[in-house]
Coordinates of C-alpha atoms in Angstrom, one line a residue:
X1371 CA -10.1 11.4 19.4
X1372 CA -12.0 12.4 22.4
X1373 CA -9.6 15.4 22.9
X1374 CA -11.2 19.0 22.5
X1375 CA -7.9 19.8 20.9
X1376 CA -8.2 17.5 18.1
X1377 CA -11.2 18.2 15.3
X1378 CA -10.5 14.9 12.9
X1379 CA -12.5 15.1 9.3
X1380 CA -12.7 12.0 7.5
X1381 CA -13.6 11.6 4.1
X1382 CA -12.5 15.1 3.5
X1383 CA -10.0 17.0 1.2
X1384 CA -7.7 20.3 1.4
X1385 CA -8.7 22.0 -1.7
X1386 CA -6.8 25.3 -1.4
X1387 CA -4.3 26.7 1.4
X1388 CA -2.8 30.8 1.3
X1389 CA -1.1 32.6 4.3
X1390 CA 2.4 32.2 6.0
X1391 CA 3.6 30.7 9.4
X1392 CA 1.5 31.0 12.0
X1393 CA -1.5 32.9 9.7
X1394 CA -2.0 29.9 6.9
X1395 CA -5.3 29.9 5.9
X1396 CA -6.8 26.3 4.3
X1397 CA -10.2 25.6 2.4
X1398 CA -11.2 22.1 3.2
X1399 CA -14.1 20.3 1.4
X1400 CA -15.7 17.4 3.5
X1401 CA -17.5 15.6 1.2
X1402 CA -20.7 14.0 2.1
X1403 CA -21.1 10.2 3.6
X1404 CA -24.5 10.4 3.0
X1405 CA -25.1 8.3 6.3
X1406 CA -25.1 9.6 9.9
X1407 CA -24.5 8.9 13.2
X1408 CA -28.0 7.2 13.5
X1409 CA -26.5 4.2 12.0
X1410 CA -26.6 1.0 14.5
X1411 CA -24.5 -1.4 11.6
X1412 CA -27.4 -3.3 11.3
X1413 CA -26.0 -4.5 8.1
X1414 CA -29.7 -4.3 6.3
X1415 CA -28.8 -1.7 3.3
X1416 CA -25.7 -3.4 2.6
X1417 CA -27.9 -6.7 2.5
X1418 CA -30.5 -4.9 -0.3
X1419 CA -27.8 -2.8 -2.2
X1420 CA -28.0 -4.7 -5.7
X1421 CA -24.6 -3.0 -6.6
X1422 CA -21.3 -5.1 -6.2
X1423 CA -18.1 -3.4 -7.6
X1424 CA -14.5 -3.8 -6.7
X1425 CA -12.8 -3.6 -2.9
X1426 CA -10.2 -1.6 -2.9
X1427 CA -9.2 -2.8 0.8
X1428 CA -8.9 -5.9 -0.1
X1429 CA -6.5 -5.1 -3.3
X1430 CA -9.5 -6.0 -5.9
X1431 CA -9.8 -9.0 -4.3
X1432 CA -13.1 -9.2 -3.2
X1433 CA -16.2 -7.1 -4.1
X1434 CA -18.1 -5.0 -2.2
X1435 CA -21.5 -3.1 -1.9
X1436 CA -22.1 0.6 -3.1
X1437 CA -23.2 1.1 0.5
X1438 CA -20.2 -0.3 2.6
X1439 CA -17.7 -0.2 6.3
X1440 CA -14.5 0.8 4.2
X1441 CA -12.5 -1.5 7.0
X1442 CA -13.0 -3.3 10.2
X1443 CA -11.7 -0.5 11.9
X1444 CA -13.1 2.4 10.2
X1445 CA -13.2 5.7 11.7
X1446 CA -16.3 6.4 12.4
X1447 CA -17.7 3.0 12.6
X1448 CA -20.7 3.3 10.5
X1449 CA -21.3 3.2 6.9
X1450 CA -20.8 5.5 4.1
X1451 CA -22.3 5.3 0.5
X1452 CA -20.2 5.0 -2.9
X1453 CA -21.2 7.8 -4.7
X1454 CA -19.7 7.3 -7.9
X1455 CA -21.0 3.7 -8.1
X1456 CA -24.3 4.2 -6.4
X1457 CA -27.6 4.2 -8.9
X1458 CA -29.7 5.7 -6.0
X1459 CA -32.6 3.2 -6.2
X1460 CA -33.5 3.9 -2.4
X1461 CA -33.2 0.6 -1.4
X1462 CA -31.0 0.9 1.6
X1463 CA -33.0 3.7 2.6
X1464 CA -36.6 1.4 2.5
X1465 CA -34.7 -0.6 5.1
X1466 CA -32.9 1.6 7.3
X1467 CA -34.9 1.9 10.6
X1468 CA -33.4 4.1 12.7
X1469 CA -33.1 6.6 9.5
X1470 CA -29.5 7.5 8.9
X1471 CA -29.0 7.3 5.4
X1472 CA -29.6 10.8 3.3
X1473 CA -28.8 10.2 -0.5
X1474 CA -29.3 13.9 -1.0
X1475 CA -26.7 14.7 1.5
X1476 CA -24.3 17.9 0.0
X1477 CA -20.5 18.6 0.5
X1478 CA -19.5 20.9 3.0
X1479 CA -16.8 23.7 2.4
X1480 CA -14.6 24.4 5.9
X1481 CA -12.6 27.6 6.4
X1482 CA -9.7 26.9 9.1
X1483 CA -6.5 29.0 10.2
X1484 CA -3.5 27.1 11.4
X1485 CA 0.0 28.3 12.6
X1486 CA 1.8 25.2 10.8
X1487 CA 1.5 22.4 8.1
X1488 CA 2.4 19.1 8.4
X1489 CA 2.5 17.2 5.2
X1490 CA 2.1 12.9 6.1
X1491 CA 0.1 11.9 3.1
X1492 CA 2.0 8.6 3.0
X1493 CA 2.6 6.8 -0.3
X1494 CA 0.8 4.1 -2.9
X1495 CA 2.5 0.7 -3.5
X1496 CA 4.5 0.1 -7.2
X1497 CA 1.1 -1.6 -9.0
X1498 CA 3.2 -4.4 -11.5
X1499 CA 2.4 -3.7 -15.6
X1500 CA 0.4 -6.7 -17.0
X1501 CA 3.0 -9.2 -17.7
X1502 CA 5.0 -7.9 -15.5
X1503 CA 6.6 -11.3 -13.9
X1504 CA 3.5 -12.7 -14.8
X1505 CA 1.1 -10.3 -13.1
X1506 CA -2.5 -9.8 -14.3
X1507 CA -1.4 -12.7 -16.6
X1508 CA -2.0 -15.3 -14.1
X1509 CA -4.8 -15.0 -11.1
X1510 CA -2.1 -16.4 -8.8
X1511 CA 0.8 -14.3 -9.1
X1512 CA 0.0 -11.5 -6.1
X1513 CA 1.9 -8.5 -4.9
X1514 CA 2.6 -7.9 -1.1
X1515 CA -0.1 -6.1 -0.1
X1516 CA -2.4 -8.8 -1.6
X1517 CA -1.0 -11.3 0.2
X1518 CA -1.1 -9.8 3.3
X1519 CA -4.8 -9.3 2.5
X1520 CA -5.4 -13.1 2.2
X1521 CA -3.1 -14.2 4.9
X1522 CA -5.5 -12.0 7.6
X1523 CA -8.1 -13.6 8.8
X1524 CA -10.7 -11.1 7.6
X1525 CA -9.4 -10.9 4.3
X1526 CA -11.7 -12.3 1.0
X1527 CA -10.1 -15.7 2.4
X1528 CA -10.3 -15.5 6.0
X1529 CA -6.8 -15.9 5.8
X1530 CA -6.3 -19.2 3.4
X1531 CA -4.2 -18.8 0.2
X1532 CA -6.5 -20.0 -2.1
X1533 CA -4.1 -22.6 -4.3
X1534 CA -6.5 -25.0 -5.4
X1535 CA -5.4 -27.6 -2.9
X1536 CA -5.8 -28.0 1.0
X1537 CA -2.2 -26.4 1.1
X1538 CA -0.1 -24.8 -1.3
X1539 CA 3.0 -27.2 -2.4
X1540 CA 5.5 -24.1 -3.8
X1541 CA 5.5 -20.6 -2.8
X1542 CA 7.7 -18.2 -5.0
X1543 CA 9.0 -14.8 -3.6
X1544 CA 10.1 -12.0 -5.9
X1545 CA 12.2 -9.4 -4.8
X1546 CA 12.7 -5.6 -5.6
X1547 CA 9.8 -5.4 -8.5
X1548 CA 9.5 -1.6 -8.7
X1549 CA 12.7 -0.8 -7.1
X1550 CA 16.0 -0.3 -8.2
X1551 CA 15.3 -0.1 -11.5
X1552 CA 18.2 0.6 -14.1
X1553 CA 18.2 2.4 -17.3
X1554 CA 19.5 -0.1 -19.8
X1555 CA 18.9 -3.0 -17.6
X1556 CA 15.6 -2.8 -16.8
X1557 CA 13.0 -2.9 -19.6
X1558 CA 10.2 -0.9 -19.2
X1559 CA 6.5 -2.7 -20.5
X1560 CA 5.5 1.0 -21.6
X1561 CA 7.3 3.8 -23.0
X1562 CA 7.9 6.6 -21.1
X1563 CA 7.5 4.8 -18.0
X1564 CA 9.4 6.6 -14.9
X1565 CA 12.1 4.2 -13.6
X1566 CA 12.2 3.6 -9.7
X1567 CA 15.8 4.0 -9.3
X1568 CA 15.7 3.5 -5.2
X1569 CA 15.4 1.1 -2.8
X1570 CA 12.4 0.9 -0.7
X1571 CA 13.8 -0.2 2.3
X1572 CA 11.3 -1.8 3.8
X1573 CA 10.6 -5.0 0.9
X1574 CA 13.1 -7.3 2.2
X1575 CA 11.8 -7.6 5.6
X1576 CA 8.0 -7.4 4.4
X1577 CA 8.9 -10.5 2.0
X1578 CA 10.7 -12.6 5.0
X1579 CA 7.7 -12.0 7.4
X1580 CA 5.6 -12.8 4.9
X1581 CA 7.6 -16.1 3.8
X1582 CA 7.5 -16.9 7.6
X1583 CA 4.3 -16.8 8.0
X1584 CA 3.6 -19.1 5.3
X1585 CA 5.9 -21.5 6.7
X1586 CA 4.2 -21.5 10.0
X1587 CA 0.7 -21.9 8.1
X1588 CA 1.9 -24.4 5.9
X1589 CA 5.1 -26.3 7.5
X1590 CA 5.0 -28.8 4.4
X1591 CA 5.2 -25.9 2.0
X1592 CA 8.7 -25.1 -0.2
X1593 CA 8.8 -21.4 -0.5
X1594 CA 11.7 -20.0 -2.4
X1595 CA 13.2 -16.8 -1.9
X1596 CA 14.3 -14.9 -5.3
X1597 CA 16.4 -11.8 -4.0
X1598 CA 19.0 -9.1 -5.9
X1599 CA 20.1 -8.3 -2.7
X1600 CA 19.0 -9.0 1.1
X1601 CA 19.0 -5.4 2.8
X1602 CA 17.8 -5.9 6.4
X1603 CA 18.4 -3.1 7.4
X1604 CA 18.1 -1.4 11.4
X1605 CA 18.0 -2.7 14.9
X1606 CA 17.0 -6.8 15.0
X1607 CA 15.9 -7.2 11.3
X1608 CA 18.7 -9.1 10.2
X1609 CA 16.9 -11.6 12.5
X1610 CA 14.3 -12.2 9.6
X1611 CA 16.8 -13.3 7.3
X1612 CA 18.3 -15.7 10.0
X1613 CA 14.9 -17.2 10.9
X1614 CA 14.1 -17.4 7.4
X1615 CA 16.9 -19.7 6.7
X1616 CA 16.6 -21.8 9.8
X1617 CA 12.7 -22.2 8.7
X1618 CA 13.7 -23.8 5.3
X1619 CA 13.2 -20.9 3.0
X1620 CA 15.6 -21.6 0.1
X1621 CA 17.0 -18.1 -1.2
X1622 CA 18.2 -17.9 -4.8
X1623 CA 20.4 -14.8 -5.7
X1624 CA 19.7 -13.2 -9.2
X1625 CA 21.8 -10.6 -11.0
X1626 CA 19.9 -7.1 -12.0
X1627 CA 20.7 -8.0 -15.9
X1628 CA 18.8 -11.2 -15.8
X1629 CA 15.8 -10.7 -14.0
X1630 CA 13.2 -14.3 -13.0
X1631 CA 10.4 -14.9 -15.4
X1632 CA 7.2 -16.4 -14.8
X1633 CA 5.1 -18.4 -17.5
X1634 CA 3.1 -20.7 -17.8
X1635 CA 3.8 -24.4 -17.5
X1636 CA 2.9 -27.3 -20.1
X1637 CA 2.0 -29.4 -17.3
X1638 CA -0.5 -26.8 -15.6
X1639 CA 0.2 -23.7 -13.7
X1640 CA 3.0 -21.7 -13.8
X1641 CA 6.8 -21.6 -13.4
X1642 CA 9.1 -19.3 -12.3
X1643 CA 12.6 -19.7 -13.9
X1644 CA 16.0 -17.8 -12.3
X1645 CA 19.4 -17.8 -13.0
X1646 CA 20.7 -18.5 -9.2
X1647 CA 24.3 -16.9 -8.6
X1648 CA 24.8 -18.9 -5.9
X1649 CA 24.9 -21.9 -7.5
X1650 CA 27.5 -21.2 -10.1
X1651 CA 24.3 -19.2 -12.1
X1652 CA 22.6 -22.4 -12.6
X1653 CA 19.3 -21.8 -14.9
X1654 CA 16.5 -23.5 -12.1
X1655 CA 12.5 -23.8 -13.5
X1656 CA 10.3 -23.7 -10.1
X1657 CA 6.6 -24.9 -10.9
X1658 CA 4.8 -22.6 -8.7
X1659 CA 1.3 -22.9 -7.1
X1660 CA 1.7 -18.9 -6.0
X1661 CA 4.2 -15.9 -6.7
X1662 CA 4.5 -13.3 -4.5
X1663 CA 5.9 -10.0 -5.9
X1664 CA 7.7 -7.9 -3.3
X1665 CA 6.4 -4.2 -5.0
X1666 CA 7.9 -1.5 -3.2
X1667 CA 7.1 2.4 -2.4
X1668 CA 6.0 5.0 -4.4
X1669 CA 5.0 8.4 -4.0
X1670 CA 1.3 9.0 -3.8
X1671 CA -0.6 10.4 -6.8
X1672 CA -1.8 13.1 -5.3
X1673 CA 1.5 14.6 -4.6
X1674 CA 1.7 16.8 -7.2
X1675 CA -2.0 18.3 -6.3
X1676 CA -0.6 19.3 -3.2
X1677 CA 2.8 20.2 -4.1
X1678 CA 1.2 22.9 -6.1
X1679 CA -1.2 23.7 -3.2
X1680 CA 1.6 24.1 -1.1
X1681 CA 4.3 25.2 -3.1
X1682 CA 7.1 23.0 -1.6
X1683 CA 9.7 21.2 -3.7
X1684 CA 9.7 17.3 -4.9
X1685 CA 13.0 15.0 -5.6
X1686 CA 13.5 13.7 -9.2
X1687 CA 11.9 10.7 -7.4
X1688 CA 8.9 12.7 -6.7
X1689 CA 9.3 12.5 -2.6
X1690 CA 8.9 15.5 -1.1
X1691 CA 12.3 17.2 -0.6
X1692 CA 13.3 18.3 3.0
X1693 CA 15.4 21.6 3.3
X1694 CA 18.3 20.2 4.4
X1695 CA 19.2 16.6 4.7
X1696 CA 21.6 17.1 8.1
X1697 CA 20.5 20.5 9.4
X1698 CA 16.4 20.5 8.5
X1699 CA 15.8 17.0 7.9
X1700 CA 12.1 17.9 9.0
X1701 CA 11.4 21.3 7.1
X1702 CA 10.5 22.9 3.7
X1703 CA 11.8 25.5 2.5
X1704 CA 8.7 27.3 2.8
X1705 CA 8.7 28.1 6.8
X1706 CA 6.1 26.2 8.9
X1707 CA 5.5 23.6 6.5
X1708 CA 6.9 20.3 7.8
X1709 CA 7.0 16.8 6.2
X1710 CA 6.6 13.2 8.2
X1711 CA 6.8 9.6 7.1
X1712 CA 6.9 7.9 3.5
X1713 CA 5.7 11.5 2.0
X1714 CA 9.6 12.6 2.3
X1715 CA 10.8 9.1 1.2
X1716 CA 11.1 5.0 1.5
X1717 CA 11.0 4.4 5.0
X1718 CA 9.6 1.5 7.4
X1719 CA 7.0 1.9 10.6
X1720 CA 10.3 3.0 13.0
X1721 CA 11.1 5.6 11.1
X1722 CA 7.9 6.7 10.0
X1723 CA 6.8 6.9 13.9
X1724 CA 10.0 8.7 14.9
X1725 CA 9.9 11.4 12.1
X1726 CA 6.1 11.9 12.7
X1727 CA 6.8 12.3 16.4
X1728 CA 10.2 14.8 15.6
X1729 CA 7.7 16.6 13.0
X1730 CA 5.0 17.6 15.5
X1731 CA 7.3 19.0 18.4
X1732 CA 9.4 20.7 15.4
X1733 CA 5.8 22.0 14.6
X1734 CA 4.9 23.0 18.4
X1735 CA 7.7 25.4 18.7

C-alpha cells in the first residue's frame, strides 16, 4: 500500500455518509490502537498482559492477550490493545522499551469526499444453535472455519486435529447446515429464527478440500461424507468430488426431511446416525472421533447499519440487492454506489475477485 493514491485505515469505521455521485461526503471514525509505529514486536507486553479472553481468529479456539497481533499477517504488523477487555494496569507499558504503547490514546474523526462508493463488506459464517447436530454439545463437533483453523499450521494446534489419539480413526462431514433451509422441513432450535433458504455455493467444495486434506494427513483415517446434494459448481471443481472418491471418502446421501443426528455414544464419544439414500435408505450409526459441519454464508451483521447509511436496498435474504440482475449486475439504485463480492450474495473466491475487479472499473468511469 505504498501507492500515494491509496490512504488505507484500519481499525476504522464509516459512521455517517451524505452527498451524490461524484460529491458524497463520509464521516469516518478511526478508532484508537493505542500502540504506534514505535513497536519492534518484541512480544514483552503480550508476555506481562495478565488478561486472557477468547480469540476470535482462531474461532474461540484459543485464547489470547488484551494486548495482541490480531493475525500473522496483520496490517500493520504491530500490536493493538483490546479495549473493551483491557483493565489498564500499565503493565505492557512498564515493559515497552522503545515506548509505543499510549493507553490514553483517543479516536479520531476523518472528513473525506469521494466521487463513488463501493460496498465489499463481505459476509459472517452461519454460527450452528447449541444442539444443533451436536454443536456446543460436544467439544468435537466443529464448523468449517474451525477446522480450517486447526488444520493450519499456526492455528491453536499447529495444524493437528486434536482427537485424543495420535490420529483420528473417523472423520464425519456435514453438509448444507445453514443452507437450504425449508419451512416445514427444517426445524428451527429458536422461534422466530430466519430460515436460510439458499445455497451457499461455495460449502461443497470447502467440505471436499477439507476431507482431502484430512486424508493426506491422516491416510488411515475413514472420513464419511454426509451430503443433500453435491453442487460443484464452475470451471475444474467437479474435480474435488472425483478426487474425493478416488481418495476413499465414502459419501452418504440424505433426504432434506430426515436430516443426520449426532449424539452421544454409550461406548464413549459420539455418533453420527443418517439415513443413506443410496443405499436403499439404510439407517447407518457412524461412531465419530470428529464432525465437521459444512456452515455456509450469511450476510454480515452490520448490513443493516450501513444499509441505512447508505440507503440502498437488501433481498429478503438480506444481501444487498443489485439494480438489475442482467443489465446492472454491479449497481444500486442509488447512482455511484456499487456492490462487490459476498455483500451482494453467496459466491466463491472467482467470483468474488471478478466482481470486485468489474466493480472498480464500473466505478472509474
Amino acid at each position: 500500500f505504498s501507492n500515494p493514491k491509496i490512504k488505507l485505515l484500519t481499525n476504522s469505521e464509516v459512521t455517517a455518509v451524505d452527498g451524490f455521485i461524484g460529491n458524497f461526503k463520509a464521516k469516518i471514525t478511526e478508532k484508537p490502537r493505542y500502540v504506534n509505529e514505535k513497536c519492534n514486536l518484541c512480544t514483552e507486553c503480550e508476555q506481562v498482559c495478565p488478561v486472557e479472553v477468547s480469540n476470535e481468529f482462531d474461532f474461540g479456539l484459543s485464547k489470547r492477550k488484551a494486548i495482541y497481533i490480531p493475525f500473522p499477517e496483520a496490517v500493520p504488523p504491530r500490536y493493538v490493545v483490546d479495549d473493551k477487555n483491557c483493565t489498564k494496569c500499565g503493565k505492557c507499558i512498564e515493559v515497552c522499551k522503545p515506548g509505543a504503547i499510549n493507553l490514553e490514546e483517543q479516536s479520531k474523526e476523518i472528513d473525506v469526499e469521494v466521487g463513488t462508493i463501493i460496498v465489499a463488506i463481505g459476509h459472517d459464517t452461519y454460527e450452528p444453535r447449541k444442539g444443533e447436530f451436536g454443536y456446543g454439545l460436544y467439544e468435537n463437533v466443529v464448523t468449517t472455519p474451525q477446522l480450517e483453523r486447526l488444520l493450519n499450521k499456526s492455528g491453536p494446534t499447529e495444524g493437528q486435529l486434536p482427537s485424543g489419539k495420535s490420529s483420528p480413526k473417523t472423520v464425519v462431514f456435514i453438509s448444507c447446515v445453514g443452507s437450504r433451509q425449508e419451512p416445514g422441513v427444517y426445524q428451527p432450535i429458536e422461534q422466530n429464527q430466519q430460515l436460510n433458504r439458499y445455497c451457499s455455493r461455495l460449502c461443497c467444495m470447502a467440505g471436499l478440500n477439507n476431507a482431502l486434506e484430512i486424508k493426506e494427513r491422516y491416510p488411515n483415517t475413514k472420513v464419511y461424507y454426509l451430503y443433500r446434494d453435491m453442487r460443484t459448481f464452475g470451471k475444474g471443481h467437479e474435480d474435488y468430488y472425483k478426487k474425493a472418491s478416488e481418495s476413499g471418502v465414502i459419501f452418504m446421501k440424505y433426504k432434506p426431511e430426515a436430516l443426520p443426528t449426532v449424539s452421544s455414544d454409550p461406548r464413549g464419544g459420539i455418533v453420527v446416525t443418517v439415513q443413506d439414500v443410496l443405499t436403499s435408505n439404510e439407517t447407518i450409526a457412524i461412531p465419530a472421533d470428529f464432525v465437521v459441519l459444512n456452515v455456509g454464508i450469511i450476510p454480515r451483521a452490520d448490513a443493516s447499519q450501513v444499509q441505512t447509511m447508505l440507503k440502498i436496498p437488501r433481498g429478503v435474504e438480506g444481501f444487498f440487492s443489485e439494480a438489475h440482475a442482467k443489465l446492472r449486475p454491479l449497481d444500486t439504485p442509488s447512482d455511484g454506489i456499487f456492490i462487490a463480492g459476498t455483500a451482494q450474495g453467496p459466491k466463491d473466491i472467482t467470483d468474488s475477485t471478478a466482481m470486485g475487479s468489474a466493480a472498480a472499473a464500473r466505478a472509474s468511469i
